[in-house]
Every structure is written in C-alpha cells, then in structure tokens.
Coordinates of C-alpha atoms and ligand atoms in Angstrom, one line a residue:
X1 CA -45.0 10.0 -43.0
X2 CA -45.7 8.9 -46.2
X3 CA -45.3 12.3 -47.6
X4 CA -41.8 12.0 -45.9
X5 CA -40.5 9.2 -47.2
X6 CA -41.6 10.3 -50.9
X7 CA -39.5 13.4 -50.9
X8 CA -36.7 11.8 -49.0
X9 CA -35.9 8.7 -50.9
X10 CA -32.5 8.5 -50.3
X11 CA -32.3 10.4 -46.9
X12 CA -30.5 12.9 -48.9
X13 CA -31.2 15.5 -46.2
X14 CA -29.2 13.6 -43.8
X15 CA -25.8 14.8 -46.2
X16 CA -26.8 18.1 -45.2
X17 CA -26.7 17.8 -41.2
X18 CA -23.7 15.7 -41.7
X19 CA -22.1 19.2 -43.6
X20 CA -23.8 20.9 -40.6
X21 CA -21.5 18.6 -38.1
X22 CA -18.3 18.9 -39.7
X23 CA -18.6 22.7 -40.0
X24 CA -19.2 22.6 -36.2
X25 CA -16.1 20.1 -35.5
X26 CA -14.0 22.7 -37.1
X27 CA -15.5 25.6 -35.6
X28 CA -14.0 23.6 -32.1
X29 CA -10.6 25.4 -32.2
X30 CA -11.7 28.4 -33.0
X31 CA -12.4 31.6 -30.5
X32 CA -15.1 31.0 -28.6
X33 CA -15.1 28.4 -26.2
X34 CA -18.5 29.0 -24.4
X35 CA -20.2 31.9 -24.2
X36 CA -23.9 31.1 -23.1
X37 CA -27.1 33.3 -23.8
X38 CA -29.1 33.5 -20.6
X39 CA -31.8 30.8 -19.6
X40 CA -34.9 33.1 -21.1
X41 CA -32.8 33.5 -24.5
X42 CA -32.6 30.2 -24.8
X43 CA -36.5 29.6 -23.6
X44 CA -37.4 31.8 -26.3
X45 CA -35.6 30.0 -28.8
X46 CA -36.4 26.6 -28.4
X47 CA -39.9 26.6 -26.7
X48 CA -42.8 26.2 -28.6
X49 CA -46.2 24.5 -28.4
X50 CA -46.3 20.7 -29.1
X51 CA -47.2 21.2 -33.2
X52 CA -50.1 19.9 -33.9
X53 CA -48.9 19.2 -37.6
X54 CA -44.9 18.4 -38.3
X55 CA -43.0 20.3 -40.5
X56 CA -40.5 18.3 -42.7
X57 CA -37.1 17.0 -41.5
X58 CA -34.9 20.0 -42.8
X59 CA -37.1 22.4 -41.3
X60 CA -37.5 20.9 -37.6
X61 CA -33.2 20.7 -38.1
X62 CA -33.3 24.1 -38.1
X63 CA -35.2 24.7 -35.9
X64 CA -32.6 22.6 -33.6
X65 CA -29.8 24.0 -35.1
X66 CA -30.9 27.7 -34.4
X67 CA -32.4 27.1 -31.6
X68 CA -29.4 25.5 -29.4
X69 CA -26.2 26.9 -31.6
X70 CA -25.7 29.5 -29.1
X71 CA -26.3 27.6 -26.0
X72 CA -23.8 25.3 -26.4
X73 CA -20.5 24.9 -24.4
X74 CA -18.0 23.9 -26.9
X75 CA -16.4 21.1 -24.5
X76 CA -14.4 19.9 -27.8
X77 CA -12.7 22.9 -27.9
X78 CA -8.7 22.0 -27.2
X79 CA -8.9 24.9 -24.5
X80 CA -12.0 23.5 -23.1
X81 CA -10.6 23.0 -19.3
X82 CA -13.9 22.0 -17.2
X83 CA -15.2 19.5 -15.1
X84 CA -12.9 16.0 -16.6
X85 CA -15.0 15.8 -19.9
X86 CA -12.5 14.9 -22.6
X87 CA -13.6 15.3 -26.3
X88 CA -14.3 13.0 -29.3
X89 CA -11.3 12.0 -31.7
X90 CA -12.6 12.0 -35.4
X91 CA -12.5 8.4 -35.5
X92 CA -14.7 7.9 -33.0
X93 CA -17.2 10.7 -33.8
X94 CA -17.4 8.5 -37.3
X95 CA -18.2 5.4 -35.5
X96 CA -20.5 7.1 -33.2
X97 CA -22.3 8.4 -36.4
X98 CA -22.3 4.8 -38.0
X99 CA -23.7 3.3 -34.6
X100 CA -26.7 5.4 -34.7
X101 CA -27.3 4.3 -38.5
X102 CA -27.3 1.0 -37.4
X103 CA -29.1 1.5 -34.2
X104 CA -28.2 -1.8 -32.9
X105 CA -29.8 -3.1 -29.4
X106 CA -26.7 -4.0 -27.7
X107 CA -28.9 -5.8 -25.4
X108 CA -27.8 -9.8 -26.6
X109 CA -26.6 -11.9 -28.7
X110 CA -29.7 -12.3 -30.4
X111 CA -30.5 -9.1 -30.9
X112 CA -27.1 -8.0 -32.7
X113 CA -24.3 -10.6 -33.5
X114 CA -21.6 -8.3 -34.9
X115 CA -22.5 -6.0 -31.3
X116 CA -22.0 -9.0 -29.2
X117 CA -18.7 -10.1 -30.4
X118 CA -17.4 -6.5 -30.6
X119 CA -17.7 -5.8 -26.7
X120 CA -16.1 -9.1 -26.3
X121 CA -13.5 -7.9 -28.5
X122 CA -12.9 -4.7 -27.0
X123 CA -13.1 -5.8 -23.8
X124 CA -10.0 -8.2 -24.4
X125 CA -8.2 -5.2 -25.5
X126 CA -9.3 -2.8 -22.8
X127 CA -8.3 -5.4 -20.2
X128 CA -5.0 -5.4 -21.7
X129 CA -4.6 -1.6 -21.7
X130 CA -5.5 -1.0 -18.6
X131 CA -3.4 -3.5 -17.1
X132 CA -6.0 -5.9 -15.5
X133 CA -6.9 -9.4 -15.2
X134 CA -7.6 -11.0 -18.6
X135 CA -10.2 -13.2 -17.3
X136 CA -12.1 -10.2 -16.0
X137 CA -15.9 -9.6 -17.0
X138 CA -16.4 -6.3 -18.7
X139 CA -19.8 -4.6 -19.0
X140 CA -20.3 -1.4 -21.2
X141 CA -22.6 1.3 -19.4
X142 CA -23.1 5.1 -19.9
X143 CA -20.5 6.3 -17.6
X144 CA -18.5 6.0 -14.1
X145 CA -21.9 6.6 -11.8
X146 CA -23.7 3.7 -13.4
X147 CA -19.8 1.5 -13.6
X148 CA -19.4 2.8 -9.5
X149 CA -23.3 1.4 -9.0
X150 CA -22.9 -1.6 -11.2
X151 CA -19.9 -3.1 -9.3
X152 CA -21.2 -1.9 -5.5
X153 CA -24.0 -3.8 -6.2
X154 CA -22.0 -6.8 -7.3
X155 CA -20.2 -6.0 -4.5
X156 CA -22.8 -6.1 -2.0
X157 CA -24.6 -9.2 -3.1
X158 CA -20.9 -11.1 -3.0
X159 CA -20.0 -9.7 0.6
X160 CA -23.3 -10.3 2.1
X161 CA -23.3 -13.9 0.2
X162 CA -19.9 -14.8 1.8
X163 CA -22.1 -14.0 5.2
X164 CA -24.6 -16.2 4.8
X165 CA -27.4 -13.4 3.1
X166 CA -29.0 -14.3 0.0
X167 CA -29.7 -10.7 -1.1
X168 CA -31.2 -12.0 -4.0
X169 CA -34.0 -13.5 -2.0
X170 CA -34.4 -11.2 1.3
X171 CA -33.2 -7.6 0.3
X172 CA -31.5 -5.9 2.6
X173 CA -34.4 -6.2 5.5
X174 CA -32.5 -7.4 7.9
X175 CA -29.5 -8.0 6.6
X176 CA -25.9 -8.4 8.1
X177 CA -24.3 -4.9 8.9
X178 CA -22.5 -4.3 5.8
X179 CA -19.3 -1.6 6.2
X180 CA -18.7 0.7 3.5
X181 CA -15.1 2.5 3.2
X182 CA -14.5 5.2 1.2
X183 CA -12.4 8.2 1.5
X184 CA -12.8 11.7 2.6
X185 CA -12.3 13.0 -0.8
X186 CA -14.3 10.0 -3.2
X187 CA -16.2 10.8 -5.7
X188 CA -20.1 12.1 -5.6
X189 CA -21.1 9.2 -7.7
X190 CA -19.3 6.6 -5.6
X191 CA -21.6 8.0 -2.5
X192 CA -24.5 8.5 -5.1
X193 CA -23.8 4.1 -6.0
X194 CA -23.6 3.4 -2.2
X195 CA -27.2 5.5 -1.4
X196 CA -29.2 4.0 -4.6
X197 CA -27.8 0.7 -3.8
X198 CA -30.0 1.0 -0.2
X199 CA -27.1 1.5 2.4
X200 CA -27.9 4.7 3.5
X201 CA -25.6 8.0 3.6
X202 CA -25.6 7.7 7.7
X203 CA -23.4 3.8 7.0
X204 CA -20.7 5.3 4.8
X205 CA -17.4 5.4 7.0
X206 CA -15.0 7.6 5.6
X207 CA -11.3 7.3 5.6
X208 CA -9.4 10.5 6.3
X209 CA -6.8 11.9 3.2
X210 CA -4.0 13.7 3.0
X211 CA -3.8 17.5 1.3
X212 CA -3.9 16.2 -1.9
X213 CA -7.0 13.8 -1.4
X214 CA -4.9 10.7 -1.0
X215 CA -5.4 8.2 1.7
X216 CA -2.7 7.3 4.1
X217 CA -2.5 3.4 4.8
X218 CA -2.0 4.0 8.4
X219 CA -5.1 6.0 8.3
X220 CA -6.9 3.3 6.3
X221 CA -5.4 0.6 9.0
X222 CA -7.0 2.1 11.5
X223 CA -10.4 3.1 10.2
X224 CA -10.9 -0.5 8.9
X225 CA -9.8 -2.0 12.8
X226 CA -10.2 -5.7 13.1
X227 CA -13.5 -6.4 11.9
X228 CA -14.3 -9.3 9.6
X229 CA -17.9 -8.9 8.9
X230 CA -19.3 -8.1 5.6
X231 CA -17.0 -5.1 4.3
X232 CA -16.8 -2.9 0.8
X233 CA -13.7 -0.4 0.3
X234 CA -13.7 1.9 -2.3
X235 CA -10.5 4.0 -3.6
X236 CA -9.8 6.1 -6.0
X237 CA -7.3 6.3 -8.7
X238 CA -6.9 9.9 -10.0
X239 CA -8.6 12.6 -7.9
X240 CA -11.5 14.9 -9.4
X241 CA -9.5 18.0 -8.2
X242 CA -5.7 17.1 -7.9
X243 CA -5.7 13.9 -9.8
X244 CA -3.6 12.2 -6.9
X245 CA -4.1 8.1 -6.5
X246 CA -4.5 5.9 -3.5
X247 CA -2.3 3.9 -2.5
X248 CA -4.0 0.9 -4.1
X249 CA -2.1 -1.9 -3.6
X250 CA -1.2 -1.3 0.4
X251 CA -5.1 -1.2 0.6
X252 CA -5.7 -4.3 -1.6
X253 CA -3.6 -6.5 0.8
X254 CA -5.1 -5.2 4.0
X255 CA -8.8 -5.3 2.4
X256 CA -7.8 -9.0 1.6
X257 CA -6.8 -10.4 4.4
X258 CA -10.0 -8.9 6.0
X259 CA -11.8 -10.1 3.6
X260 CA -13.4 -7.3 2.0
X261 CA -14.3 -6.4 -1.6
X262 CA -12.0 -3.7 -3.2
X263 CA -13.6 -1.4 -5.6
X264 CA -11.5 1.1 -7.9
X265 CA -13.4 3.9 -8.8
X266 CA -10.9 5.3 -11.7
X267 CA -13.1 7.3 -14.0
X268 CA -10.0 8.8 -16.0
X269 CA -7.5 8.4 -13.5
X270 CA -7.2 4.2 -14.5
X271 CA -6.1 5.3 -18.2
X272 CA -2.5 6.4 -16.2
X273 CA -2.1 2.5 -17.2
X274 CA -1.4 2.7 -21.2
X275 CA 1.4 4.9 -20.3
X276 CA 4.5 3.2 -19.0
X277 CA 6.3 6.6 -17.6
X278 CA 2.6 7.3 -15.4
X279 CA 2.1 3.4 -15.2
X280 CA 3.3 3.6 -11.3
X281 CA 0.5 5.8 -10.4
X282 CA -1.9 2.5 -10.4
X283 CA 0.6 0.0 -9.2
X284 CA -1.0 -2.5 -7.7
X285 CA -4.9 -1.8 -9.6
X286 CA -4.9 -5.4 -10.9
X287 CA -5.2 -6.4 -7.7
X288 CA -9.4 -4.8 -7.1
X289 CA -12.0 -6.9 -7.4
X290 CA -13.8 -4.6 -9.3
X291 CA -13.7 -1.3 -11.6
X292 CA -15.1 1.7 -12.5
X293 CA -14.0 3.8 -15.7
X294 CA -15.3 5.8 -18.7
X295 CA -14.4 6.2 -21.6
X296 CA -16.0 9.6 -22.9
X297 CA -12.9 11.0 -20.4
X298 CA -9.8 10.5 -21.4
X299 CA -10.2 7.9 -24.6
X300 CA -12.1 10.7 -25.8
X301 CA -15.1 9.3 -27.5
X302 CA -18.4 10.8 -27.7
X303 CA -20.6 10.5 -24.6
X304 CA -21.7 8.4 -23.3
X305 CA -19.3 5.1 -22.9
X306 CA -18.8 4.1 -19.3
X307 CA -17.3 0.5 -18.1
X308 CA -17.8 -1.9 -15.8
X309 CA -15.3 -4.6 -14.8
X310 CA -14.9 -7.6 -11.9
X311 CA -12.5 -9.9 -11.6
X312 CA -14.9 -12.7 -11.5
X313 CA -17.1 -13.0 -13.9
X314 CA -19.0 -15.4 -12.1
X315 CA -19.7 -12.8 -9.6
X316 CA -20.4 -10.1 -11.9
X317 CA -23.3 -12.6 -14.1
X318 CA -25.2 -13.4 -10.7
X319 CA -26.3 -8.9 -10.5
X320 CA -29.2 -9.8 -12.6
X321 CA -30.7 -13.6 -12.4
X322 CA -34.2 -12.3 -14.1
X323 CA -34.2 -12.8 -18.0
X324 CA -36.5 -11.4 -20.5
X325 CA -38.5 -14.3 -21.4
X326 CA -38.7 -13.7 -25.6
X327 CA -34.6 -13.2 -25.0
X328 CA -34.3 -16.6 -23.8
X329 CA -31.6 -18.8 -23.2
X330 CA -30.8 -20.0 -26.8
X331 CA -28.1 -18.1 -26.9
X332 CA -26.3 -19.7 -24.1
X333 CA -22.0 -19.5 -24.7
X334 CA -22.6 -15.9 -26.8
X335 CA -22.2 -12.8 -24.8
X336 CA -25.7 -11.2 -24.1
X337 CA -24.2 -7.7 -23.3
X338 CA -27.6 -6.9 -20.6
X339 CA -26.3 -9.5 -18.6
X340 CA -23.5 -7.6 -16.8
X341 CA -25.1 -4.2 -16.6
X342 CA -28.7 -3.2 -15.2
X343 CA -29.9 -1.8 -18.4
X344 CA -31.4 -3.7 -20.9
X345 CA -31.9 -2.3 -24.4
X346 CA -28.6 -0.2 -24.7
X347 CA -26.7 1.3 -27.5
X348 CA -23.7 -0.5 -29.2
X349 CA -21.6 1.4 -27.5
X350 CA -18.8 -1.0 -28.9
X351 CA -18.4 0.0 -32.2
X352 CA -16.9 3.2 -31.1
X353 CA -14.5 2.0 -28.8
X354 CA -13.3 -0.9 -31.2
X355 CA -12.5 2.3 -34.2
X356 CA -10.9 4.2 -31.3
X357 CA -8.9 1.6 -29.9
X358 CA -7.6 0.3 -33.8
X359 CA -7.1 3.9 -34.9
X360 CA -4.9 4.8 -31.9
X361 CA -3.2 2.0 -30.7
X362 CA -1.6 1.5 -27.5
X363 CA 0.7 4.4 -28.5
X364 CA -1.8 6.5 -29.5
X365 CA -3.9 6.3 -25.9
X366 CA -0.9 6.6 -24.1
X367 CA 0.4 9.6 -26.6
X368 CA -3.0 11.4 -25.5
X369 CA -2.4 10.4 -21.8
X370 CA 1.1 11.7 -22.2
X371 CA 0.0 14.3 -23.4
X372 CA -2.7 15.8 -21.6
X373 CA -0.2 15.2 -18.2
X374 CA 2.5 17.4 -20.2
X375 CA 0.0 19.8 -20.6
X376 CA -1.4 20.3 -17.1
X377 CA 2.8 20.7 -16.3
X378 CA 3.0 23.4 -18.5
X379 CA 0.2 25.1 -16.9
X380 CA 1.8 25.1 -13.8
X381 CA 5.0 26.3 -15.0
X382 CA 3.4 29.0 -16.5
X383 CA 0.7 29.8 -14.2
X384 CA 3.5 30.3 -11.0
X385 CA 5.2 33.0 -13.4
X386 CA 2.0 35.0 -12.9
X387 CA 1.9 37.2 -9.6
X388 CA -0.2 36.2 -6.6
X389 CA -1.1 32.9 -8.2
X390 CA -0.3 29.4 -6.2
X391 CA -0.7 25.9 -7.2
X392 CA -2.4 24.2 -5.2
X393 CA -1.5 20.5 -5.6
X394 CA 1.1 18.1 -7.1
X395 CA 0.2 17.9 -10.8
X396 CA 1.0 13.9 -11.2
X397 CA -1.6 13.7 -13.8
X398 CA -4.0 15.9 -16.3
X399 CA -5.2 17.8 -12.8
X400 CA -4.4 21.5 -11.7
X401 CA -5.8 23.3 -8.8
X402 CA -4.7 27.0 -8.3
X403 CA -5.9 30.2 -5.9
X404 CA -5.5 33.5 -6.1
X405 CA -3.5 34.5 -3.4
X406 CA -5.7 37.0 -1.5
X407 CA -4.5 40.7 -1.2
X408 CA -6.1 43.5 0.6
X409 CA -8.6 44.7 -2.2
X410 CA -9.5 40.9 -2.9
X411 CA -9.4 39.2 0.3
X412 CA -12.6 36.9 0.0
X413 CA -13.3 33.8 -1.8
X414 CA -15.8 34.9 -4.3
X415 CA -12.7 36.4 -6.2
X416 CA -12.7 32.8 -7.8
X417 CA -16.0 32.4 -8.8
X418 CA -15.3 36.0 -10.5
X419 CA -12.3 35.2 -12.1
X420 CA -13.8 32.1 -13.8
X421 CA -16.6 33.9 -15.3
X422 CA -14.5 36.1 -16.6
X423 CA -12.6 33.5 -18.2
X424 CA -15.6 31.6 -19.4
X425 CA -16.8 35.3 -21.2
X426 CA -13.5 36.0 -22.6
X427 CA -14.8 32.2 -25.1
X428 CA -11.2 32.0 -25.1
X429 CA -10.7 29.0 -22.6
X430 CA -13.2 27.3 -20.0
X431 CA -12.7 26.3 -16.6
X432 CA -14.2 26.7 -13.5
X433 CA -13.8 26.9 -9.9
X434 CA -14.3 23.6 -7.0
X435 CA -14.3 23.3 -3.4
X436 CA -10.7 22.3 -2.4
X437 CA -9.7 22.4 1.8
X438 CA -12.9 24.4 2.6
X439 CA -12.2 27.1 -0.2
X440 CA -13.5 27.8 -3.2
X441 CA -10.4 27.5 -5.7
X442 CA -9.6 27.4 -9.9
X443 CA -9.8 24.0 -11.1
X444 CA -7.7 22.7 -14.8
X445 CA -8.3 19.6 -16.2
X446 CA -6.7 18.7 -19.2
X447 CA -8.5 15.5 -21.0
X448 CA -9.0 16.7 -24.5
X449 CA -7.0 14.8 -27.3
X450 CA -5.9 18.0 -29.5
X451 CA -4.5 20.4 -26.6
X452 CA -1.4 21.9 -27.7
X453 CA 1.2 24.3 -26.2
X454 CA -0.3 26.9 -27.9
X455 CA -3.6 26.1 -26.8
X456 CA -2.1 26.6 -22.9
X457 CA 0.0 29.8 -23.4
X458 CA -2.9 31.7 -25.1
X459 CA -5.0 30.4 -21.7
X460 CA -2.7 31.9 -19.1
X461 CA -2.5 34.7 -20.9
X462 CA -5.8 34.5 -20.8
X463 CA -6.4 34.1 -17.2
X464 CA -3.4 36.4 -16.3
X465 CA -5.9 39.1 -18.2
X466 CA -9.1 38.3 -16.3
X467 CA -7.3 38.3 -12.8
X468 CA -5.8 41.5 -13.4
X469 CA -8.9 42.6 -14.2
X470 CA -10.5 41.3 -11.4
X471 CA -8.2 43.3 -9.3
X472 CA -8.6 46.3 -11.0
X473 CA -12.3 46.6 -10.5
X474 CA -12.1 45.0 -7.1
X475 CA -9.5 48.1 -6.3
X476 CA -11.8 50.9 -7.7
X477 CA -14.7 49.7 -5.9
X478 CA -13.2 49.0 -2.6
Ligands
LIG501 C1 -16.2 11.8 -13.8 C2 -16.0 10.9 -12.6 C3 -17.0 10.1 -12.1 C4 -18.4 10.0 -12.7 O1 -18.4 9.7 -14.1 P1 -19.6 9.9 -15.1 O2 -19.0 9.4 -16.4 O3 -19.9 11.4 -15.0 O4 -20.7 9.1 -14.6 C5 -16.7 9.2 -11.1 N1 -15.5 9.3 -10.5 C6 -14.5 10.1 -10.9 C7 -13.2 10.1 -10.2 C8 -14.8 11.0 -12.0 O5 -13.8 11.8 -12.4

C-alpha cells in the first residue's frame, strides 16, 4: 500500500476509469444491445486464483474491464426493453460517482450531516411528486423488495398491536391470525416480504384479477368477507406485465372500515403521479397506509435507490426499537436515516436523487413518464401492423405484452422463447418473454429516459425480422 499511494499521489488513475465510463455511456446507443458470451467464456475471463501479491490499480482495472466488457447487458441502451429496469440520466450517474467519493454512511445524523438533511429534503419533494401525504415518513432502501418488506413489517407489528400483540416482545409464537390480501397477479417480492416477514406462503389469500391483472372490488368485497381481526391488503399500482392499476381507492375505503392496513406496492407504476394526463391511474394512492417504490425504475438513476413510505411516521419509527449503542441518542430531533429501514450502515443514496430531482423538475419526471407511455403506444401501433402478432393488454402505461399468433408450422409456445433470443442476438433491441394467462408471451417495458421514435421503429423492424425468421426455419423443419 505504501508503494500505492507513492505512485498515485493524486489518484490520477482514477481520470482514466472515469474516460473508461464515459466511452461506455456513449457506446449505450449504439448497436449492440446485449449479446452475451457463454457462462465458460466468461469463467475463463474473470477467474483466477486469489493473488497472492496485487498488481497495481490500473492493471487489476483491466483486468475488470476485459474481463466483464463482453458480458454485459447494456440495460442503458434506449432500446433496452427487459424486465422494468430503467437507466441512469447523466445527472444522476454524476451524483452517483460523487457519492462514492464521498462514501458517506447514511446510517445517522452523526455519521453524515449533509446525508441526513438531504433524505429529509428529498423526501419532502418525493412526497410532493408522488402525490402523498406530506407528513409521511420516507425511508431510502435498495429497492421495491426491501420497500415491500420494510412496510409489511411495519404493517404487521401495527395490525397485531391494534389486537392486543406486542410483536416486539412475543414474535409471532402465538400470535393472533393475521390475514394477508394480495392479488392473483402481485408481485414476487410482495409474496417474497410476506414469507421473510414469518407468515408463511400457506396464509397468503389471494384476490382474483381480471385479464389484465387488475382486481375487481366486488371480487375484493367478497374475499375480504366480514372479518375484523388483524388484516394486511396489499395492491398494486402498475402491473409487472400489463402495467394495469388497482382500483386503489374503492379498496382503501373497504380496507378502512375493516380496519385493515393498506399497502401500495408501486415499484414504477406510483411515478403515473408526476404526470397530470396518467395522474388518474393512482387516484385515490394517498389514501395507503404505506408504500413501496424505486427509483432505479422509472426516475432512472443508477441502482440501487428503493423507497419506503407510511403515513405515520410514528408507526413507521417503532420497526426497529434497538439502537447501536456508540450511535446514541444525542442526536435526538435530526433524522438518523437507519431508523426507518432495517439496514444500518447504507449508502447516501440521497445525493443522487436530490441532482435528479433539481435537474429534472417536476416537468422533467413527468416528460420521461410521458414519454416512456407514448412510447409503449407506438409499439403497439406498430407492432398490430405486423402479421399474426396480437397485443395482449391495454397499454395504459410504459407496459406491452404481445403473442405470436400460432399457425400450423408454429403452433407451440416455445416459439416465444425463440423469437426473443433472436432478438436479444440481433444486439439491436432486448426484451424477453413472461408468463401471461398460463402462456408464455413477449413482454415490452419501456422505462428508459432516452427512448425515441426511432429507437421503436428500428425494434419492430427488428422483431418483424426475427419472427419471420422464426417461421421460416420452423416451416423447413416441420
Ligand atoms: C420491480 C418491481 C418490484 C421489485 O423491485 P426491486 O427494485 O427489484 O426490488 C416490486 N414490485 C413491482 C410491481 C415491480 O415492478
């Protein structure tokens, strides 16, 4: 190390990484989207024995930089169509950079000021944006899973407390049956929340949708019946696969009167919100008492940036009582930012958010928002011009499911699977396939802040290519 630091006096080497970055940021809208070398390619460029001796900084660089640069999936790309991953505006890439500079534990008060005041900050503006209660308690995590987690467990200890059970003190051993909600069509995570939080799989009732994964009240009505023990409902604004909503604020009264906690799980779907044309899409929202979003989705900041948020904070500080003794309570009226999530040490995950959020504005989320919706539109417009192709859902938002209409010579499923690889070779576009009404299907999601119209025609042509294609080989060998 001291060898190190004499020929790196001015981390001059870091300038060099930094050209390395930029280089890649504007390699994002070029060809090739993702083309990935096998698993053994890979193996054989990365793997090594543990060194017994280091090399210096520049050369263990490249060794990164060779060894991943062609097994990466360049989610960034403005034609990059998979999953809901959204990329990373240059504004927040820059904070990003500056955050890990100043490596900041996020963790209190104490530990960084200038981190402390900026989630309290940003929080008051997110709040705002996403049309919720201003007196809300916002906690910054790494993404929806651990924003779904944090507020079912708030949830559970606040249900089961209105009961009569200190979960606190007694755990769940013989606790009060507590009902959990959700719909046919939630989320993974928001099942994944319910099992870590020790409810079990087996407890989860689920509340039939309609084709496009939406619940129907009447159906919600009935599943939730005329008990008034301790109860959690969980909905869902913007779909995985069609983006559809819930009907959030029929739910919120019902779950009211019974008494039940309402949680939102809105990973990307919640940012409908900043725009006042999608804005009815959540009507109703502000009425939860609690939320789950991200912003690595749709504000489109690096990952990971994930937030919490219940309507009473008082609720919210009572998920962990324990304190970290050398943390202390000095610090009492600042924001300790480990308080309303279960990590401790954490990144400053505000300092990005606070450079997105000034850079864009209100009109500049809602312009990407816009955006992306106008987008997935296009797509289907386009997408019903090509022959034996049918979209599957109502695009409301940013997501498009289509099928292949099956013929003769392609008559099974697997067609999709097929079809998406090609894509995925051609490194023009990515997107893949999902499980939609027990098929497999094609799945668009637009998130990505730079997607143009260009960027969607050159896709379908793109996808018109690989299904034809598909067909023709599919033909010759039937
Ligand atoms: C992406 C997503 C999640 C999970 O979010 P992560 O950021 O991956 O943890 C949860 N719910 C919905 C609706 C999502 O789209």
């Amino acid at each position: 190390m001291d060898e190190y630091r004499e020929s790196h006096p001015n981390n001059e080497f870091l300038a060099d990484v930094f050209r390395k970055a930029i280089e890649y940021l504007n390699s994002l809208s070029g060809a090739n989207v993702g083309i990935s070398p096998s698993k053994e390619k890979l193996f054989s460029m990365i793997d090594t024995e543990l060194p017994e001796h280091g090399v210096s900084p520049a050369a263990a660089m490249k060794s990164l930089i060779d060894g991943v640069e062609n097994g990466l999936i360049r989610s960034g790309s403005p034609r990059y169509f998979g999953f809901v991953i959204g990329g990373s505006t240059p504004v927040s890439i820059a904070a990003d950079w500056l955050t890990t500079a100043w490596d900041q534990n996020a963790q209190a008060y104490g530990t960084s000021p200038a981190a402390a005041v900026m989630e309290e900050v940003v929080a008051k503006w997110l709040l705002e944006l996403l049309g919720l209660p201003e007196s809300a308690s916002v906690g910054f995590v790494t993404g929806a899973q651990m924003a779904n987690f944090t507020a079912l467990a708030v949830a559970r200890n606040k249900v089961l407390k209105d009961h009569g059970w200190d979960f606190d003190a007694e755990g769940l051993q013989d606790s009060p049956h507590l009902r959990v909600l959700c719909s046919a069509s939630c989320h993974g995570t928001v099942r994944s929340a319910i099992r870590l939080m020790g409810l079990g799989r087996k407890n989860i009732e689920t509340v039939e949708t309609d084709k496009q994964g939406r619940i129907e009240t009447k159906e919600f009505k009935r599943t939730l019946g005329a008990y008034s023990g301790p109860t959690i409902v969980c909905v869902q604004a913007g779909n995985v696969n069609t983006g559809a909503f819930d009907p959030i604020a029929d739910i919120a009264d019902l779950s009211r009167a019974s008494g039940a906690w309402l949680h939102v799980d809105g990973a990307f779907g919640m940012w409908a919100a900043a725009s006042p044309s999608l804005k009815h899409l959540v009507a109703g929202v502000e009425l939860a008492d609690s939320w789950a979003t991200d912003a690595h989705k749709w504000l489109n900041v690096p990952y990971d940036s994930g937030l919490v948020i219940v309507r009473q904070p008082e609720t919210h500080l009572k998920l962990k009582v324990e304190q970290c003794a050398y943390v202390g309570t000095t610090q009492v009226g600042h924001r300790n930012g480990s308080e309303w999530v279960p990590e401790n040490s954490r990144r400053a995950r505000g300092f990005v958010l606070y450079a997105s959020l000034r850079c864009l504005g209100k009109n500049g989320v809602r312009r990407i928002v816009e955006n992306s919706c106008e987008m997935a539109r296009l797509f289907a417009t386009e997408l019903v011009k090509l022959p034996g192709v049918e979209v599957l859902n109502q695009v409301v938002l940013n997501q498009l499911l289509f099928r292949i209409i099956p013929t003769s010579v392609t008559e099974n499923n697997d067609v999709h699977a097929s079809v998406a690889k090609r894509i995925q070779q051609t490194g023009v576009c990515w997107l893949g396939t999902t499980q939609w009404a027990g098929q497999t299907v094609l799945r668009i999601s637009v998130s990505n802040w730079a997607t143009t119209a260009a960027d969607v025609r050159r896709s379908v042509e793109c996808i018109r290519e690989a299904i034809e294609n598909e067909r023709e080989t599919t033909a010759n060998i039937g």
